[in-house]
Amino acid sequence: MAEILVLVDYVDGEVKKVTLELLTLARRLGEAAAVWVGPGYENAKDKLAEYGAAKVYVAADEELTSYVVAPKVELLAQLVAEKSPGAVLVSATGEGKEIAGRLAVRTGSGVLTDVVDVTEGFVGEHSIFGGAIVSHAKVRQGTPIIAVRPNAIATEAAPGTPAEEQVSVALSDAAKAAKVVEKVVQEKGERPDLTEAAIVVSGGRGVGNAENFKIIEDLADSLGAAVGASRAATDAGWYPHQFQVGQTGKTVSPQLYVAVGISGAIQHRAGMQTSKTIVAINKDPEAPIFELVDFGLVGDLFQVAPQLTEEINKRK
Ligand SMILES: Cc1cc2nc3c(=O)[nH]c(=O)nc-3n(C[C@H](O)[C@H](O)[C@H](O)COP(=O)(O)OP(=O)(O)OC[C@H]3O[C@@H](n4cnc5c(N)ncnc54)[C@H](O)[C@@H]3O)c2cc1C
């Protein structure tokens, strides 16, 4: 069975959920082989083993993470040449997509980005036009390089004991062109990460102003949820842009998504419509969001949301 290389995404030594999704997908396509770049593998090895990596290529040299994406590309290109994997999977984040594009050029391969699934024969599935159309595409040349959208694949654990192989690459001068001079850790609040949260509560234009977002935060906190926002709310400066959900924001796929004062524009849906259960609170019974929901609450959010929060807190 061909190896499927999975580039591990991690922050502060903690493996990101998207990598567990990629490992789950890789096991469907062949033998999952994780590629760890940088120091700190020891802290992450249990997680990679738990999600079924049959092998881990460990490139522990700190220099590989001292520059922007090029060293990862050179390492992966070398592995593609030496190991002839069936495909390379990376996360479709900003960095992942850049790596995918550069790696495809390096290896003379085709690239698929933003796929939401990959089926037999490495056929990539895309959800386009805000999720209105599903298209399929296949790489015709070289090794398929595939960037998979976070939250598109349901994770499944498959504990095992991966073989480990230390690998290294002699970096070209070109790979050292852009050095990382500073890393600023984004302050992390008590709430879960938006793209990884099991529950997301989002507020839209109906919330009215920045102060009122406290209502959304309170409801989110009662549920242990992350807070999201529509673009109307972030563009108005009511909530920071990094919390925008949608086509030009984050893609989320939680167990429960609660849309509060959001109309359900196609660009918003594109970022949340794969959520397992969707609840909306909106005062307009004709709001398009109600076409999508499992539970719809027609009412004024300023009455409904605080009552909901109170009731949830009471039942805890
Ligand atoms: C290229 C492009 C990319 C875009 N990308 C994104 C994106 O990534 N994410 C995104 O969200 N949008 C995106 N948009 C914008 C999108 O088209 C919508 O304009 C936006 O989603 C609307 O946000 P909203 O639902 O909060 O506001 P509105 O559409 O104004 O809806 C507000 C809703 O709140 C309800 N409401 C008002 N007051 C109350 C109340 N008191 N109680 C209950 N309900 C109330 C109203 O009935 C209404 O349904 C994009 C647009 C373009 C053109």
Short mmCIF file of C-alpha atoms and ligand atoms in Angstrom, two decimals, residues 204-206 229-233 244-249 261-265 267-268 281-284 287 299-302, ligand 1:
data_model
loop_
_atom_site.label_atom_id
_atom_site.label_comp_id
_atom_site.label_asym_id
_atom_site.label_seq_id
_atom_site.Cartn_x
_atom_site.Cartn_y
_atom_site.Cartn_z
CA GLY A 204 -24.50 39.11 13.17
CA ARG A 205 -25.74 42.56 12.28
CA GLY A 206 -28.84 41.95 14.38
CA ALA A 229 -19.41 36.56 13.83
CA SER A 230 -20.80 37.39 10.41
CA ARG A 231 -18.86 39.66 8.13
CA ALA A 232 -21.40 42.42 8.68
CA ALA A 233 -20.47 42.34 12.37
CA GLN A 244 -15.47 35.94 11.01
CA VAL A 245 -17.21 32.81 9.78
CA GLY A 246 -17.82 32.34 6.07
CA GLN A 247 -16.41 32.30 2.59
CA THR A 248 -13.80 34.94 3.34
CA GLY A 249 -13.50 34.01 7.01
CA GLY A 261 -29.15 37.86 14.35
CA ILE A 262 -27.62 36.47 11.15
CA SER A 263 -29.66 36.42 7.93
CA GLY A 264 -27.89 33.43 6.34
CA ALA A 265 -26.28 34.95 3.25
CA GLN A 267 -21.19 33.66 1.88
CA HIS A 268 -21.91 33.05 5.57
CA ILE A 281 -32.41 33.04 16.44
CA ASN A 282 -33.84 35.71 14.15
CA LYS A 283 -36.80 38.07 14.41
CA ASP A 284 -37.62 37.72 10.71
CA ALA A 287 -34.73 35.04 6.99
CA GLY A 299 -37.89 36.22 18.15
CA ASP A 300 -35.96 39.21 19.35
CA LEU A 301 -32.46 38.09 20.21
CA PHE A 302 -32.28 40.61 23.07
C1 LIG B 1 -17.15 38.33 -1.75
C2 LIG B 1 -17.93 38.32 -0.49
C3 LIG B 1 -17.48 37.58 0.58
C4 LIG B 1 -18.20 37.54 1.77
N1 LIG B 1 -17.75 36.77 2.81
C5 LIG B 1 -18.51 36.68 3.93
C6 LIG B 1 -18.11 35.85 5.00
O1 LIG B 1 -17.03 35.21 4.99
N2 LIG B 1 -18.91 35.76 6.08
C7 LIG B 1 -20.10 36.44 6.18
O2 LIG B 1 -20.78 36.31 7.20
N3 LIG B 1 -20.47 37.26 5.18
C8 LIG B 1 -19.71 37.40 4.07
N4 LIG B 1 -20.11 38.25 3.10
C9 LIG B 1 -21.24 39.17 3.37
C10 LIG B 1 -22.60 38.53 3.17
O3 LIG B 1 -23.02 38.66 1.83
C11 LIG B 1 -23.64 39.22 4.08
O4 LIG B 1 -23.66 40.59 3.79
C12 LIG B 1 -23.39 39.05 5.56
O5 LIG B 1 -23.19 37.69 5.86
C13 LIG B 1 -24.60 39.58 6.32
O6 LIG B 1 -24.34 39.47 7.70
P1 LIG B 1 -25.55 39.36 8.71
O7 LIG B 1 -26.34 38.15 8.43
O8 LIG B 1 -24.98 39.53 10.07
O9 LIG B 1 -26.36 40.69 8.41
P2 LIG B 1 -27.77 40.91 7.72
O10 LIG B 1 -27.85 40.22 6.41
O11 LIG B 1 -28.05 42.36 7.77
O12 LIG B 1 -28.77 40.14 8.69
C14 LIG B 1 -29.05 40.54 9.99
C15 LIG B 1 -30.16 39.66 10.50
O13 LIG B 1 -30.39 39.95 11.86
C16 LIG B 1 -31.79 39.87 12.09
N5 LIG B 1 -32.10 40.70 13.23
C17 LIG B 1 -32.01 42.05 13.34
N6 LIG B 1 -32.33 42.45 14.59
C18 LIG B 1 -32.64 41.32 15.29
C19 LIG B 1 -33.06 41.08 16.62
N7 LIG B 1 -33.23 42.08 17.49
N8 LIG B 1 -33.30 39.81 16.97
C20 LIG B 1 -33.16 38.77 16.11
N9 LIG B 1 -32.76 38.96 14.83
C21 LIG B 1 -32.51 40.20 14.43
C22 LIG B 1 -32.42 40.36 10.80
O14 LIG B 1 -33.75 39.84 10.67
C23 LIG B 1 -31.47 39.82 9.76
O15 LIG B 1 -31.90 38.55 9.27
C24 LIG B 1 -19.39 38.29 1.90
C25 LIG B 1 -19.84 39.05 0.81
C26 LIG B 1 -19.13 39.07 -0.36
C27 LIG B 1 -19.64 39.86 -1.51
#
